[in-house]
Amino acid sequence: GGGEEGARIRQVVAKMQPLTRAILILVVGRKMSVAEVSLRFGMREERVCRHYRAAVGEVAARCDANGVT
């Protein structure tokens, strides 16, 4: 779903680094906490947060560039 805006977001997500994309999908799509993702991947929560912020930043930057709200 999501129409044209959703398609643009999916394109941005598809181009992300695999770990960054996986973290975004788990936090947003599966509604996992940072702590849960940290345990799943065996990495510090700070690193999970960095990847998540990077992913959200990429999507937001692309939406801003394309005039999507």
PDB file of C-alpha atoms in Angstrom:
ATOM      1  CA  GLY A   1       0.000   0.000   0.000  1.00  0.00           C
ATOM      2  CA  GLY A   2       0.875   3.614   0.324  1.00  0.00           C
ATOM      3  CA  GLY A   3       0.439   4.555  -3.324  1.00  0.00           C
ATOM      4  CA  GLU A   4       3.100   6.667  -4.994  1.00  0.00           C
ATOM      5  CA  GLU A   5       4.575   7.898  -1.707  1.00  0.00           C
ATOM      6  CA  GLY A   6       4.873   4.340  -0.419  1.00  0.00           C
ATOM      7  CA  ALA A   7       6.567   3.272  -3.641  1.00  0.00           C
ATOM      8  CA  ARG A   8       9.167   6.052  -3.254  1.00  0.00           C
ATOM      9  CA  ILE A   9       9.855   5.041   0.333  1.00  0.00           C
ATOM     10  CA  ARG A  10      10.249   1.389  -0.683  1.00  0.00           C
ATOM     11  CA  GLN A  11      12.759   2.448  -3.360  1.00  0.00           C
ATOM     12  CA  VAL A  12      14.827   4.337  -0.776  1.00  0.00           C
ATOM     13  CA  VAL A  13      14.714   1.406   1.639  1.00  0.00           C
ATOM     14  CA  ALA A  14      15.742  -1.028  -1.110  1.00  0.00           C
ATOM     15  CA  LYS A  15      18.910   1.013  -1.764  1.00  0.00           C
ATOM     16  CA  MET A  16      20.009   1.106   1.893  1.00  0.00           C
ATOM     17  CA  GLN A  17      22.904  -0.896   3.284  1.00  0.00           C
ATOM     18  CA  PRO A  18      21.563  -4.349   4.287  1.00  0.00           C
ATOM     19  CA  LEU A  19      22.105  -3.944   8.050  1.00  0.00           C
ATOM     20  CA  THR A  20      20.550  -0.479   8.105  1.00  0.00           C
ATOM     21  CA  ARG A  21      17.575  -1.745   6.092  1.00  0.00           C
ATOM     22  CA  ALA A  22      17.127  -4.764   8.366  1.00  0.00           C
ATOM     23  CA  ILE A  23      17.158  -2.622  11.502  1.00  0.00           C
ATOM     24  CA  LEU A  24      14.600  -0.213  10.018  1.00  0.00           C
ATOM     25  CA  ILE A  25      12.330  -3.105   9.046  1.00  0.00           C
ATOM     26  CA  LEU A  26      12.548  -4.709  12.485  1.00  0.00           C
ATOM     27  CA  VAL A  27      11.939  -1.473  14.409  1.00  0.00           C
ATOM     28  CA  VAL A  28       9.207  -0.067  12.161  1.00  0.00           C
ATOM     29  CA  GLY A  29       7.709  -3.104  10.461  1.00  0.00           C
ATOM     30  CA  ARG A  30       7.932  -5.643  13.271  1.00  0.00           C
ATOM     31  CA  LYS A  31       7.694  -3.051  16.070  1.00  0.00           C
ATOM     32  CA  MET A  32      10.746  -4.430  17.868  1.00  0.00           C
ATOM     33  CA  SER A  33      12.497  -2.288  20.443  1.00  0.00           C
ATOM     34  CA  VAL A  34      16.099  -1.185  20.045  1.00  0.00           C
ATOM     35  CA  ALA A  35      16.970  -3.551  22.920  1.00  0.00           C
ATOM     36  CA  GLU A  36      15.356  -6.498  21.094  1.00  0.00           C
ATOM     37  CA  VAL A  37      17.167  -5.689  17.844  1.00  0.00           C
ATOM     38  CA  SER A  38      20.412  -5.317  19.780  1.00  0.00           C
ATOM     39  CA  LEU A  39      20.004  -8.802  21.232  1.00  0.00           C
ATOM     40  CA  ARG A  40      19.014 -10.301  17.890  1.00  0.00           C
ATOM     41  CA  PHE A  41      22.109  -8.963  16.105  1.00  0.00           C
ATOM     42  CA  GLY A  42      24.463  -9.138  19.067  1.00  0.00           C
ATOM     43  CA  MET A  43      25.449  -5.483  18.904  1.00  0.00           C
ATOM     44  CA  ARG A  44      25.330  -2.538  21.245  1.00  0.00           C
ATOM     45  CA  GLU A  45      22.131  -0.517  21.414  1.00  0.00           C
ATOM     46  CA  GLU A  46      24.053   2.622  20.442  1.00  0.00           C
ATOM     47  CA  ARG A  47      25.036   1.015  17.139  1.00  0.00           C
ATOM     48  CA  VAL A  48      21.451  -0.066  16.481  1.00  0.00           C
ATOM     49  CA  CYS A  49      20.327   3.522  17.155  1.00  0.00           C
ATOM     50  CA  ARG A  50      22.933   4.904  14.715  1.00  0.00           C
ATOM     51  CA  HIS A  51      21.685   2.610  11.950  1.00  0.00           C
ATOM     52  CA  TYR A  52      18.061   3.422  12.718  1.00  0.00           C
ATOM     53  CA  ARG A  53      18.697   7.184  12.692  1.00  0.00           C
ATOM     54  CA  ALA A  54      20.609   6.841   9.413  1.00  0.00           C
ATOM     55  CA  ALA A  55      17.719   4.917   7.851  1.00  0.00           C
ATOM     56  CA  VAL A  56      15.106   7.418   8.974  1.00  0.00           C
ATOM     57  CA  GLY A  57      17.335  10.252   7.790  1.00  0.00           C
ATOM     58  CA  GLU A  58      17.672   8.708   4.327  1.00  0.00           C
ATOM     59  CA  VAL A  59      13.914   8.308   3.974  1.00  0.00           C
ATOM     60  CA  ALA A  60      13.242  11.830   5.263  1.00  0.00           C
ATOM     61  CA  ALA A  61      15.867  13.377   2.966  1.00  0.00           C
ATOM     62  CA  ARG A  62      14.430  11.629  -0.069  1.00  0.00           C
ATOM     63  CA  CYS A  63      10.882  12.651   0.845  1.00  0.00           C
ATOM     64  CA  ASP A  64      11.981  16.276   1.345  1.00  0.00           C
ATOM     65  CA  ALA A  65      13.803  16.240  -1.993  1.00  0.00           C
ATOM     66  CA  ASN A  66      10.692  14.951  -3.734  1.00  0.00           C
ATOM     67  CA  GLY A  67       8.249  17.214  -1.918  1.00  0.00           C
ATOM     68  CA  VAL A  68       6.565  14.339  -0.086  1.00  0.00           C
ATOM     69  CA  THR A  69       5.071  15.139   3.315  1.00  0.00           C
TER      70      THR A  69
END
